[in-house]
Amino acid sequence: MRRRAKRQGTRVLLAVLLAACGGTGGAQDDGGIASTDAQCTTTPTTPPDDPLSATRRLRRMTLALTDRMPSRERLSALAAITEPDAQDAFLDAELERLLAEPAFYDAMVDFGHAWVSAPPVGSIADAPEYGLLQQRTIRQCPAGTLHAGKWGSPNIYADNQPCNGLDADGNPTVVRTVEPWWAEGTTIEVVGRDGDDRVMITARDGTTIDCGDRLGAGFSSENYEQCGCGPHLVWCNPNPEGLQNYSAYGLGYPDANRRHTWDEPARLLAHVAWHDRPLTDLIAGTYSVGPVSLQATYVRYGRRLSGPGRDDDDAWWRASRWSTPHDPHHDANDPRAWSEFDVTTRNPFLLADRHYRFDPRVEPSGTMRGVPAAGVLTSPGLLASWVRERVAGARTLEMFACENFVPPPPTAHFAPYEHDPASGGPCMHCHTRIDPASIHFKRFMRVADDYAILGVGDAHYGDAWVRGVYPFNGDPWERMNRLWLPGSRMTPVSADEAMREPETRFIDFLPPDQTLYGRTSDGTVGPLGLAHLLIDSGAFDRCAVRRLHRRFVGRDVDPTAESGYLDRLVAGFVEDGRRVRPFVRRLVDTDAFGRGL
């Protein structure tokens, strides 16, 4: 009844507006109403006043929400109904049923990949599954060896020594029985030093090292090889086929960590939609979703920076204790489930504080507690894919502010270029927006084979990286020296400050003399500071509405020609708590959807 009355009212109002414009039509807005934005300046055309039949609306609704056609039974049931009010009631009930189907979650995962698009993280060295897990690979001893079937890393020793009964020093191999983190409730036998669960060891050169802290003092590759896999083997990753298991590295392998880190942003979007959370959690939340393997990535990220308490904490891999919201295809305690977890409890350097401020120009070096968690913007997969801060800033604006970076017109004039692309030369056409966003990503860096948050935990380098002495004479240090120039928009520190304390160049919040989308930063550091700017300015809401409209209605909303329509949709989106399901109901109830426009 609601749809039929709306269509009748639309025809009356359309006739009045057409008469006022002196024509037969106008630029179209919501429900076929002539848009006042166009101010009757366009050549009017008569819109087709032919709403879709009930069965066609059912087809469109089912395709939009689940990416599949309605069943023959559903179509037949609707076709047997002749009374329009009863048809509307059937479609309303069908909408609710589709929104509760697991197929809706699956469609949101696909939508997430299309919206939050980033390439999968690349390989490092010759260990395809090392990557973001930052763990040593172990596998089973090959057939024909003394300890065939037992676990270890025999490939790094000549002639499979541990598997044949000898350790690296020629002593009999120690065999230990361990409950591994990736298989709760089971045990495996581990040969050699891999089964050693000591955290602190004295290396052969006499150095005392923390085996879980890759960036800590005294840690060298040689010393690292003297460490075991830690408690419950948390510093190692099982790979039955060894280093050349490229099938496990491919995206088609569902249990590969590389696949998990690529899936995480899309799965978080689907999780937010499925559990009726505000869509702003996608870029500003303290939680994410993932199976045990993905949670291990967060744990190792923090532990590599000397995060406290991670070795004794088994909550992240004992799935039998989980009771958090999860995807509709698994049980809550399934280790493969995409279960919700608080990233601040997995990586202590991703903070729960929603307004954490740290100014390296004022605060002492080494006192920064970390960077606030910010949904997908602090997810390991996206950060590792965007290894350069300007790429991260530009891609974030494209995805979450619907920014479109195009070259300037040939007639444009700019201030002379000196040393900053955001304040001179033709590049400033885009960098006046890119750099204020990119400054928030400066601390996330890949350093050799490790992922660090600069100036946090053990990621301190003095002035060696500024002087370019080995091993600070390559990427990323050379690029940072060349591009993070004092006095630029992205490095707003003085030359004296930068010389006195090199870590002032790591500044990662927008200073009060700069704005983005007309907003001044609240001083929050890291990607969450950027998320605050996008949300407070309304850029995120307008972009999210456009993305959702394109996904469910089938076309984008032109922010210039249809600004009134967009404003009304945004108002409804915000009114509904920025949740996906209520907004989908609004979209399905519009004439634009009901008439196939």
Coordinates of C-alpha atoms in Angstrom, one line a residue:
M1 CA 0.0 0.0 0.0
R2 CA 2.8 2.3 0.9
R3 CA 4.5 1.9 -2.5
R4 CA 1.2 2.3 -4.5
A5 CA 0.3 5.6 -2.6
K6 CA 3.8 6.9 -3.2
R7 CA 3.6 6.3 -6.9
Q8 CA 0.2 8.1 -7.1
G9 CA 1.6 11.1 -5.2
T10 CA 4.6 11.1 -7.4
R11 CA 2.5 11.5 -10.6
V12 CA 0.6 14.5 -9.1
L13 CA 3.7 16.3 -7.9
L14 CA 5.5 15.6 -11.1
A15 CA 2.7 17.2 -13.1
V16 CA 2.9 20.4 -10.9
L17 CA 6.7 20.6 -11.2
L18 CA 6.6 20.1 -15.0
A19 CA 4.1 22.9 -15.4
A20 CA 6.2 25.2 -13.3
C21 CA 9.2 24.4 -15.5
G22 CA 7.2 24.9 -18.7
G23 CA 8.1 21.6 -20.0
T24 CA 7.3 17.9 -19.8
G25 CA 10.1 16.7 -17.6
G26 CA 13.3 17.6 -15.7
A27 CA 16.4 16.2 -14.2
Q28 CA 15.3 13.2 -12.2
D29 CA 15.6 12.9 -8.4
D30 CA 14.3 10.4 -5.9
G31 CA 10.9 8.8 -6.8
G32 CA 10.9 10.4 -10.3
I33 CA 10.5 13.9 -8.8
A34 CA 12.0 16.7 -11.0
S35 CA 15.1 17.8 -9.2
T36 CA 15.2 21.4 -8.0
D37 CA 19.0 21.2 -8.3
A38 CA 18.7 21.5 -12.0
Q39 CA 16.5 24.6 -11.7
C40 CA 14.7 23.6 -14.9
T41 CA 17.7 24.5 -17.0
T42 CA 17.9 21.1 -18.7
T43 CA 15.8 19.9 -21.6
P44 CA 13.0 18.1 -19.9
T45 CA 12.1 14.6 -20.8
T46 CA 9.2 12.5 -19.6
P47 CA 10.3 9.7 -17.3
P48 CA 8.8 6.3 -17.9
D49 CA 5.9 5.9 -15.5
D50 CA 6.0 2.1 -15.6
P51 CA 6.9 0.6 -12.2
L52 CA 8.3 -2.9 -12.3
S53 CA 5.9 -5.7 -11.9
A54 CA 5.9 -7.5 -8.6
T55 CA 7.8 -10.5 -9.9
R56 CA 10.4 -8.2 -11.6
R57 CA 10.8 -6.3 -8.3
L58 CA 11.3 -9.7 -6.5
R59 CA 14.0 -10.6 -9.1
R60 CA 15.7 -7.3 -8.7
M61 CA 15.6 -7.4 -4.9
T62 CA 16.9 -11.0 -4.7
L63 CA 19.8 -10.2 -7.1
A64 CA 20.7 -7.0 -5.3
L65 CA 20.8 -8.6 -1.9
T66 CA 22.1 -12.1 -2.6
D67 CA 23.6 -12.1 -6.1
R68 CA 21.3 -14.8 -7.2
M69 CA 17.9 -15.3 -8.8
P70 CA 14.8 -16.0 -6.7
S71 CA 13.7 -19.6 -6.7
R72 CA 10.8 -20.8 -8.9
E73 CA 8.8 -21.5 -5.8
R74 CA 9.1 -17.9 -4.6
L75 CA 8.2 -16.5 -8.0
S76 CA 5.2 -18.8 -8.3
A77 CA 4.0 -17.8 -4.8
L78 CA 4.1 -14.1 -5.7
A79 CA 2.6 -14.6 -9.1
A80 CA -0.4 -16.3 -7.5
I81 CA -1.2 -13.1 -5.6
T82 CA -3.3 -10.6 -7.5
E83 CA -4.2 -8.0 -4.8
P84 CA -1.6 -5.2 -4.9
D85 CA -1.5 -4.8 -1.1
A86 CA -0.9 -8.5 -0.6
Q87 CA 1.9 -8.3 -3.2
D88 CA 3.5 -5.5 -1.3
A89 CA 3.2 -7.4 2.0
F90 CA 4.8 -10.5 0.3
L91 CA 7.7 -8.3 -1.0
D92 CA 8.2 -6.7 2.4
A93 CA 8.4 -10.1 4.1
E94 CA 10.7 -11.4 1.4
L95 CA 13.0 -8.4 1.9
E96 CA 13.4 -9.3 5.6
R97 CA 14.0 -12.9 4.8
L98 CA 16.7 -12.1 2.3
L99 CA 18.4 -9.7 4.7
A100 CA 18.6 -12.6 7.2
E101 CA 20.0 -15.1 4.8
P102 CA 23.7 -16.1 4.8
A103 CA 23.7 -15.3 1.1
F104 CA 23.3 -11.6 2.1
Y105 CA 26.5 -11.9 4.2
D106 CA 28.3 -13.6 1.2
A107 CA 27.2 -10.8 -1.1
M108 CA 28.5 -8.3 1.4
V109 CA 31.9 -10.0 1.3
D110 CA 32.0 -9.6 -2.5
F111 CA 30.9 -6.0 -2.1
G112 CA 33.7 -5.5 0.4
H113 CA 36.3 -6.7 -2.0
A114 CA 35.0 -4.4 -4.7
W115 CA 34.9 -1.4 -2.3
V116 CA 37.9 -1.9 0.0
S117 CA 40.2 -3.1 -2.8
A118 CA 43.9 -3.6 -2.2
P119 CA 46.3 -6.1 -3.7
P120 CA 47.3 -9.1 -1.6
V121 CA 50.6 -8.7 0.2
G122 CA 53.7 -9.8 -1.7
S123 CA 56.1 -12.5 -0.8
I124 CA 59.3 -11.9 1.2
A125 CA 62.6 -13.6 0.5
D126 CA 62.1 -17.3 -0.3
A127 CA 59.5 -18.2 2.3
P128 CA 56.1 -17.7 0.6
E129 CA 54.1 -18.0 3.9
Y130 CA 56.4 -15.8 6.0
G131 CA 54.9 -12.5 5.1
L132 CA 52.7 -10.9 7.7
L133 CA 52.8 -13.8 10.0
Q134 CA 56.5 -13.0 10.6
Q135 CA 57.0 -16.6 11.8
R136 CA 59.6 -19.2 10.9
T137 CA 58.2 -22.1 8.8
I138 CA 58.3 -25.6 10.2
R139 CA 57.3 -28.9 8.6
Q140 CA 57.3 -32.6 9.1
C141 CA 60.5 -34.6 8.8
P142 CA 60.5 -36.5 5.5
A143 CA 60.1 -40.2 5.0
G144 CA 63.2 -42.2 5.4
T145 CA 64.6 -40.2 8.3
L146 CA 64.9 -41.3 11.9
H147 CA 62.1 -39.0 13.1
A148 CA 59.8 -39.1 10.0
G149 CA 56.5 -37.4 10.6
K150 CA 57.8 -35.3 13.5
W151 CA 57.9 -31.5 13.2
G152 CA 60.8 -29.2 12.9
S153 CA 62.7 -27.1 10.4
P154 CA 65.1 -29.7 8.9
N155 CA 65.6 -27.7 5.7
I156 CA 68.0 -25.3 7.3
Y157 CA 70.4 -28.1 8.3
A158 CA 72.6 -30.1 6.1
D159 CA 71.3 -33.7 5.5
N160 CA 68.2 -33.2 7.7
Q161 CA 70.3 -33.5 10.8
P162 CA 67.5 -33.1 13.4
C163 CA 65.3 -35.5 11.6
N164 CA 68.2 -38.0 11.6
G165 CA 68.9 -37.6 15.3
L166 CA 71.5 -34.9 15.6
D167 CA 71.2 -31.2 16.4
A168 CA 73.2 -28.4 14.9
D169 CA 76.0 -29.0 17.5
G170 CA 76.2 -32.8 16.8
N171 CA 74.3 -33.8 19.9
P172 CA 71.4 -36.2 20.0
T173 CA 68.2 -34.5 19.0
V174 CA 65.7 -33.6 21.8
V175 CA 62.1 -34.6 21.0
R176 CA 59.4 -32.7 22.8
T177 CA 55.6 -33.1 22.8
V178 CA 53.8 -29.8 22.3
E179 CA 50.2 -28.6 22.0
P180 CA 50.5 -26.3 19.0
W181 CA 48.7 -23.0 18.7
W182 CA 47.1 -23.9 15.3
A183 CA 45.5 -27.2 16.6
E184 CA 44.0 -26.7 20.1
G185 CA 43.5 -29.9 22.1
T186 CA 46.1 -31.9 20.0
T187 CA 49.8 -32.6 20.4
I188 CA 52.6 -33.1 18.0
E189 CA 56.2 -34.1 18.4
V190 CA 58.8 -31.5 17.7
V191 CA 62.5 -32.3 17.1
G192 CA 65.5 -30.2 17.9
R193 CA 65.6 -26.6 19.1
D194 CA 62.2 -25.8 17.5
G195 CA 60.5 -27.4 20.5
D196 CA 62.4 -25.1 22.9
D197 CA 59.8 -22.8 24.6
R198 CA 62.3 -20.5 26.3
V199 CA 61.6 -16.8 25.8
M200 CA 65.0 -15.5 26.9
I201 CA 68.2 -17.3 25.8
T202 CA 71.9 -16.7 25.9
A203 CA 73.2 -16.9 22.3
R204 CA 76.5 -18.5 21.4
D205 CA 78.1 -15.0 21.3
G206 CA 77.1 -14.4 24.9
T207 CA 74.2 -12.0 24.1
T208 CA 71.0 -12.4 26.0
I209 CA 68.0 -11.9 23.7
D210 CA 64.3 -12.1 23.8
C211 CA 63.4 -14.7 21.2
G212 CA 60.0 -13.2 20.5
D213 CA 61.3 -9.6 19.9
R214 CA 62.7 -9.5 16.4
L215 CA 63.6 -5.8 16.6
G216 CA 65.1 -6.0 20.1
A217 CA 68.7 -5.5 21.1
G218 CA 71.2 -8.2 20.2
F219 CA 68.9 -9.8 17.7
S220 CA 70.7 -11.1 14.6
S221 CA 69.9 -13.7 12.1
E222 CA 72.5 -16.0 13.6
N223 CA 71.1 -15.6 17.1
Y224 CA 67.6 -16.0 15.8
E225 CA 68.5 -19.5 14.5
Q226 CA 69.3 -20.5 18.1
C227 CA 65.8 -19.7 19.3
G228 CA 63.0 -22.3 19.4
C229 CA 59.4 -21.8 18.4
G230 CA 58.4 -20.5 21.8
P231 CA 55.4 -21.5 24.0
H232 CA 53.0 -23.6 22.0
L233 CA 55.1 -22.9 18.9
V234 CA 53.7 -19.4 18.7
W235 CA 56.7 -18.1 16.8
C236 CA 56.5 -20.7 14.1
N237 CA 54.0 -21.4 11.3
P238 CA 53.1 -25.0 10.1
N239 CA 53.8 -25.6 6.4
P240 CA 53.6 -29.4 5.6
E241 CA 55.0 -29.0 2.1
G242 CA 57.9 -26.8 3.2
L243 CA 59.1 -23.5 1.8
Q244 CA 58.0 -24.2 -1.8
N245 CA 54.4 -24.7 -0.8
Y246 CA 53.2 -22.0 -3.2
S247 CA 49.7 -23.5 -3.4
A248 CA 49.3 -22.4 0.2
Y249 CA 50.5 -19.0 -0.7
G250 CA 47.9 -18.5 -3.5
L251 CA 44.6 -16.7 -2.9
G252 CA 42.7 -19.9 -3.8
Y253 CA 44.0 -21.6 -0.7
P254 CA 41.3 -20.7 2.0
D255 CA 43.5 -21.3 5.0
A256 CA 46.6 -19.4 3.8
N257 CA 47.5 -16.3 5.9
R258 CA 48.0 -14.3 2.7
R259 CA 44.4 -15.1 1.8
H260 CA 43.2 -14.2 5.3
T261 CA 44.9 -10.8 5.3
W262 CA 43.5 -10.0 1.8
D263 CA 40.0 -11.1 3.0
E264 CA 40.0 -9.2 6.3
P265 CA 38.7 -5.8 5.1
A266 CA 35.9 -7.4 3.0
R267 CA 35.0 -9.7 5.9
L268 CA 34.9 -6.8 8.4
L269 CA 32.5 -4.9 6.1
A270 CA 30.3 -8.0 5.8
H271 CA 30.5 -8.5 9.6
V272 CA 29.5 -4.9 10.3
A273 CA 26.5 -5.2 7.9
W274 CA 25.5 -8.7 9.2
H275 CA 25.5 -7.7 12.9
D276 CA 24.0 -4.2 12.4
R277 CA 27.0 -2.2 13.5
P278 CA 27.6 1.4 12.4
L279 CA 29.5 1.4 9.1
T280 CA 31.9 3.9 10.6
D281 CA 33.4 0.9 12.5
L282 CA 34.9 -0.1 9.2
I283 CA 37.5 2.8 9.5
A284 CA 37.3 3.7 13.2
G285 CA 36.6 0.6 15.2
T286 CA 38.7 -1.2 17.7
Y287 CA 37.8 -4.7 16.5
S288 CA 38.2 -6.8 13.5
V289 CA 37.3 -10.4 12.5
G290 CA 39.4 -13.4 11.6
P291 CA 40.3 -17.0 12.2
V292 CA 43.1 -18.1 14.5
S293 CA 45.7 -17.7 11.7
L294 CA 44.8 -14.0 11.1
Q295 CA 44.7 -13.3 14.8
A296 CA 48.3 -14.7 15.0
T297 CA 49.3 -12.0 12.5
Y298 CA 48.2 -9.3 15.0
V299 CA 49.9 -11.0 17.9
R300 CA 53.2 -11.4 16.1
Y301 CA 53.0 -7.8 14.8
G302 CA 52.9 -6.6 18.4
R303 CA 55.4 -9.2 19.7
R304 CA 58.0 -8.2 17.2
L305 CA 57.8 -4.8 18.7
S306 CA 58.3 -6.3 22.2
G307 CA 54.6 -6.3 23.1
P308 CA 54.2 -7.4 26.7
G309 CA 52.3 -10.5 27.7
R310 CA 51.7 -12.0 24.3
D311 CA 53.6 -15.3 24.9
D312 CA 51.6 -16.3 28.0
D313 CA 48.2 -15.2 26.6
D314 CA 46.5 -18.1 24.9
A315 CA 43.1 -16.5 24.5
W316 CA 43.7 -15.7 20.9
W317 CA 44.2 -19.3 19.8
R318 CA 42.0 -21.3 22.2
A319 CA 38.8 -21.0 20.1
S320 CA 36.9 -23.2 22.6
R321 CA 36.7 -20.1 24.8
W322 CA 35.3 -17.8 22.2
S323 CA 31.8 -16.5 22.3
T324 CA 32.0 -13.5 20.1
P325 CA 29.9 -12.6 17.0
H326 CA 31.0 -14.5 13.9
D327 CA 30.1 -15.2 10.3
P328 CA 26.9 -17.2 9.6
H329 CA 28.8 -20.3 8.2
H330 CA 30.7 -21.4 11.3
D331 CA 30.2 -22.0 15.0
A332 CA 31.5 -19.5 17.5
N333 CA 34.3 -21.8 18.7
D334 CA 35.5 -22.9 15.3
P335 CA 39.1 -21.8 14.8
R336 CA 38.4 -21.2 11.1
A337 CA 35.4 -18.9 11.9
W338 CA 35.6 -15.2 11.0
S339 CA 35.1 -14.3 14.7
E340 CA 35.1 -10.8 16.1
F341 CA 38.2 -9.9 18.2
D342 CA 39.5 -6.8 19.9
V343 CA 42.7 -5.9 18.1
T344 CA 43.9 -3.9 21.1
T345 CA 44.2 -7.1 23.1
R346 CA 46.1 -8.9 20.3
N347 CA 48.6 -6.1 19.5
P348 CA 49.2 -3.8 22.5
F349 CA 50.5 -1.1 20.2
L350 CA 47.1 -0.7 18.5
L351 CA 45.5 1.4 21.2
A352 CA 41.9 1.5 22.5
D353 CA 42.2 5.2 23.2
R354 CA 40.0 7.0 20.7
H355 CA 41.8 10.4 21.0
Y356 CA 45.4 9.5 21.7
R357 CA 47.7 12.4 21.0
F358 CA 51.5 12.4 20.7
D359 CA 53.6 15.2 19.4
P360 CA 57.2 14.1 18.8
R361 CA 58.3 17.7 18.7
V362 CA 57.4 18.0 22.4
E363 CA 57.2 14.5 23.9
P364 CA 60.4 12.6 24.7
S365 CA 61.5 10.0 22.2
G366 CA 60.6 6.4 23.1
T367 CA 57.5 7.4 25.1
M368 CA 54.9 6.9 22.4
R369 CA 52.5 4.2 23.6
G370 CA 51.3 3.2 20.1
V371 CA 48.8 4.1 17.4
P372 CA 45.0 3.9 17.9
A373 CA 43.2 1.0 16.2
A374 CA 41.2 2.2 13.2
G375 CA 39.4 -0.7 11.6
V376 CA 40.7 -1.7 8.2
L377 CA 43.0 1.3 8.2
T378 CA 45.2 -0.4 10.7
S379 CA 44.7 -3.9 9.3
P380 CA 48.0 -5.7 8.5
G381 CA 47.0 -6.6 4.9
L382 CA 46.1 -3.1 3.8
L383 CA 49.2 -1.5 5.5
A384 CA 51.5 -4.1 3.9
S385 CA 49.9 -3.5 0.5
W386 CA 50.3 0.3 0.9
V387 CA 53.9 0.3 1.9
R388 CA 54.2 4.0 1.0
E389 CA 52.3 6.5 3.0
R390 CA 51.2 8.6 0.0
V391 CA 49.7 5.6 -1.6
A392 CA 47.9 4.7 1.6
G393 CA 46.6 8.3 1.9
A394 CA 45.4 8.5 -1.7
R395 CA 43.8 5.1 -1.7
T396 CA 42.0 5.8 1.6
L397 CA 40.5 9.0 0.1
E398 CA 39.5 7.2 -3.1
M399 CA 37.7 4.5 -1.2
F400 CA 36.2 6.3 1.8
A401 CA 35.7 9.8 0.5
C402 CA 35.0 8.9 -3.1
E403 CA 37.9 11.2 -4.1
N404 CA 38.8 11.2 -7.8
F405 CA 42.3 12.3 -8.5
V406 CA 42.7 13.6 -12.1
P407 CA 45.4 15.7 -13.7
P408 CA 45.0 19.5 -13.6
P409 CA 43.7 21.3 -16.6
P410 CA 46.4 22.5 -19.0
T411 CA 45.5 26.2 -18.3
A412 CA 45.9 25.9 -14.5
H413 CA 48.6 27.9 -12.8
F414 CA 50.5 26.9 -9.7
A415 CA 53.1 28.4 -7.3
P416 CA 56.7 27.4 -8.3
Y417 CA 57.8 24.0 -7.1
E418 CA 60.5 24.1 -4.5
H419 CA 60.6 21.0 -2.3
D420 CA 57.0 20.2 -1.4
P421 CA 54.5 18.7 -3.9
A422 CA 51.7 19.9 -1.7
S423 CA 52.6 23.6 -1.9
G424 CA 54.1 24.1 -5.4
G425 CA 54.1 22.8 -8.9
P426 CA 51.3 21.0 -10.8
C427 CA 51.4 18.1 -8.4
M428 CA 49.8 20.2 -5.7
H429 CA 46.5 19.9 -7.6
C430 CA 46.2 16.5 -5.9
H431 CA 48.7 16.6 -3.1
T432 CA 46.9 19.4 -1.2
R433 CA 44.5 16.6 -0.4
I434 CA 46.7 13.5 -0.5
D435 CA 49.4 14.8 1.9
P436 CA 47.1 15.8 4.7
A437 CA 45.7 12.3 4.6
S438 CA 49.1 10.5 4.1
I439 CA 50.7 12.1 7.2
H440 CA 48.6 9.7 9.3
F441 CA 50.2 6.6 7.8
K442 CA 53.9 7.6 8.2
R443 CA 54.7 5.3 11.1
F444 CA 53.7 2.1 9.4
M445 CA 56.7 0.7 7.6
R446 CA 58.2 -2.5 6.4
V447 CA 61.8 -2.7 7.7
A448 CA 63.7 -5.5 5.9
D449 CA 61.6 -8.6 6.6
D450 CA 59.6 -7.1 9.5
Y451 CA 56.7 -4.8 9.9
A452 CA 57.2 -2.0 12.4
I453 CA 55.5 1.1 13.8
L454 CA 58.3 3.6 13.8
G455 CA 59.1 5.2 17.1
V456 CA 57.0 2.6 19.0
G457 CA 58.2 -0.3 21.1
D458 CA 61.7 -1.3 20.0
A459 CA 61.4 0.4 16.6
H460 CA 63.9 3.2 17.4
Y461 CA 66.9 3.9 15.2
G462 CA 68.6 7.0 16.5
D463 CA 70.1 9.1 13.7
A464 CA 71.6 6.2 11.8
W465 CA 68.8 6.2 9.3
V466 CA 69.2 9.9 8.7
R467 CA 73.0 9.5 8.1
G468 CA 72.3 6.5 5.8
V469 CA 74.9 4.2 7.3
Y470 CA 74.5 0.5 6.6
P471 CA 72.0 -1.1 6.9
F472 CA 70.0 2.1 6.7
N473 CA 71.1 3.0 3.2
G474 CA 68.3 1.3 1.3
D475 CA 64.5 1.3 1.3
P476 CA 62.6 2.6 3.2
W477 CA 65.3 4.8 4.7
E478 CA 66.5 6.4 1.5
R479 CA 63.0 7.3 0.5
M480 CA 62.2 8.7 4.0
N481 CA 65.3 10.9 3.8
R482 CA 64.4 12.1 0.4
L483 CA 60.7 12.8 0.8
W484 CA 60.2 13.5 4.5
L485 CA 61.7 17.0 4.2
P486 CA 61.4 19.4 7.2
G487 CA 59.1 22.2 6.5
S488 CA 56.8 20.3 4.1
R489 CA 53.1 19.7 4.5
M490 CA 53.7 16.0 5.3
T491 CA 56.6 16.7 7.6
P492 CA 55.7 19.9 9.4
V493 CA 58.8 20.2 11.7
S494 CA 61.6 22.7 11.5
A495 CA 65.1 21.8 10.3
D496 CA 66.5 22.4 13.8
E497 CA 63.9 20.0 15.3
A498 CA 64.6 17.3 12.8
M499 CA 68.4 17.6 13.4
R500 CA 68.0 17.6 17.2
E501 CA 65.6 14.6 17.2
P502 CA 65.2 12.5 14.0
E503 CA 62.0 10.9 15.3
T504 CA 60.2 14.3 15.0
R505 CA 60.0 13.4 11.3
F506 CA 57.6 10.6 12.2
I507 CA 54.9 13.1 13.1
D508 CA 51.6 11.5 12.1
F509 CA 48.8 13.9 12.9
L510 CA 47.5 16.9 10.9
P511 CA 48.7 20.2 12.5
P512 CA 46.0 22.8 13.3
D513 CA 47.2 25.1 10.5
Q514 CA 46.2 22.5 7.9
T515 CA 42.7 21.3 7.0
L516 CA 41.2 18.4 5.1
Y517 CA 37.7 18.7 3.6
G518 CA 37.3 21.9 5.6
R519 CA 38.0 20.3 8.9
T520 CA 40.8 20.8 11.4
S521 CA 42.2 17.7 13.1
D522 CA 41.4 16.9 16.7
G523 CA 45.1 15.9 17.1
T524 CA 44.5 12.1 17.1
V525 CA 47.5 10.3 15.7
G526 CA 47.7 7.7 13.0
P527 CA 44.9 6.5 10.7
L528 CA 42.2 7.1 13.3
G529 CA 43.0 10.8 13.1
L530 CA 42.2 10.6 9.4
A531 CA 39.0 8.6 10.0
H532 CA 37.8 11.3 12.4
L533 CA 38.3 13.9 9.7
L534 CA 36.4 11.9 7.1
I535 CA 33.5 11.2 9.5
D536 CA 33.3 14.7 11.0
S537 CA 33.4 16.3 7.6
G538 CA 30.6 14.1 6.3
A539 CA 32.8 12.8 3.4
F540 CA 32.6 9.3 4.7
D541 CA 28.8 9.3 4.9
R542 CA 28.3 10.7 1.5
C543 CA 30.7 8.3 0.0
A544 CA 29.2 5.3 1.8
V545 CA 25.8 6.2 0.6
R546 CA 27.0 6.4 -3.0
R547 CA 28.8 3.1 -2.7
L548 CA 25.7 1.4 -1.3
H549 CA 23.4 3.0 -3.8
R550 CA 25.5 1.8 -6.6
R551 CA 25.6 -1.7 -5.1
F552 CA 21.9 -2.1 -4.5
V553 CA 20.2 0.3 -6.9
G554 CA 22.7 -0.3 -9.7
R555 CA 24.1 3.2 -10.3
D556 CA 26.1 5.9 -8.6
V557 CA 24.5 9.1 -7.4
D558 CA 25.9 12.2 -9.1
P559 CA 26.9 14.6 -6.3
T560 CA 26.5 17.6 -8.5
A561 CA 23.3 17.0 -10.5
E562 CA 21.6 15.0 -7.7
S563 CA 22.9 16.8 -4.6
G564 CA 19.4 17.1 -3.1
Y565 CA 18.7 13.4 -3.6
L566 CA 22.1 12.6 -2.1
D567 CA 21.5 14.9 0.9
R568 CA 18.2 13.1 1.7
L569 CA 19.8 9.7 1.4
V570 CA 22.7 10.8 3.7
A571 CA 20.2 12.1 6.2
G572 CA 18.4 8.8 6.3
F573 CA 21.6 6.9 6.5
V574 CA 22.7 8.9 9.6
E575 CA 19.2 8.7 11.1
D576 CA 19.4 4.9 10.9
G577 CA 22.7 4.8 12.8
R578 CA 24.8 4.4 9.6
R579 CA 23.7 0.7 9.5
V580 CA 23.5 -1.2 6.2
R581 CA 20.3 -3.2 6.7
P582 CA 18.0 -0.2 7.5
F583 CA 19.5 1.8 4.6
V584 CA 19.0 -1.1 2.2
R585 CA 15.3 -1.1 3.3
R586 CA 15.2 2.6 2.4
L587 CA 16.8 2.0 -1.0
V588 CA 14.5 -0.9 -1.9
D589 CA 11.4 1.3 -1.0
T590 CA 12.4 4.1 -3.4
D591 CA 10.8 4.6 -6.8
A592 CA 14.3 4.5 -8.3
F593 CA 14.6 0.9 -7.2
G594 CA 10.9 0.0 -7.9
R595 CA 11.1 1.4 -11.5
G596 CA 14.5 0.0 -12.4
L597 CA 16.1 3.4 -12.8

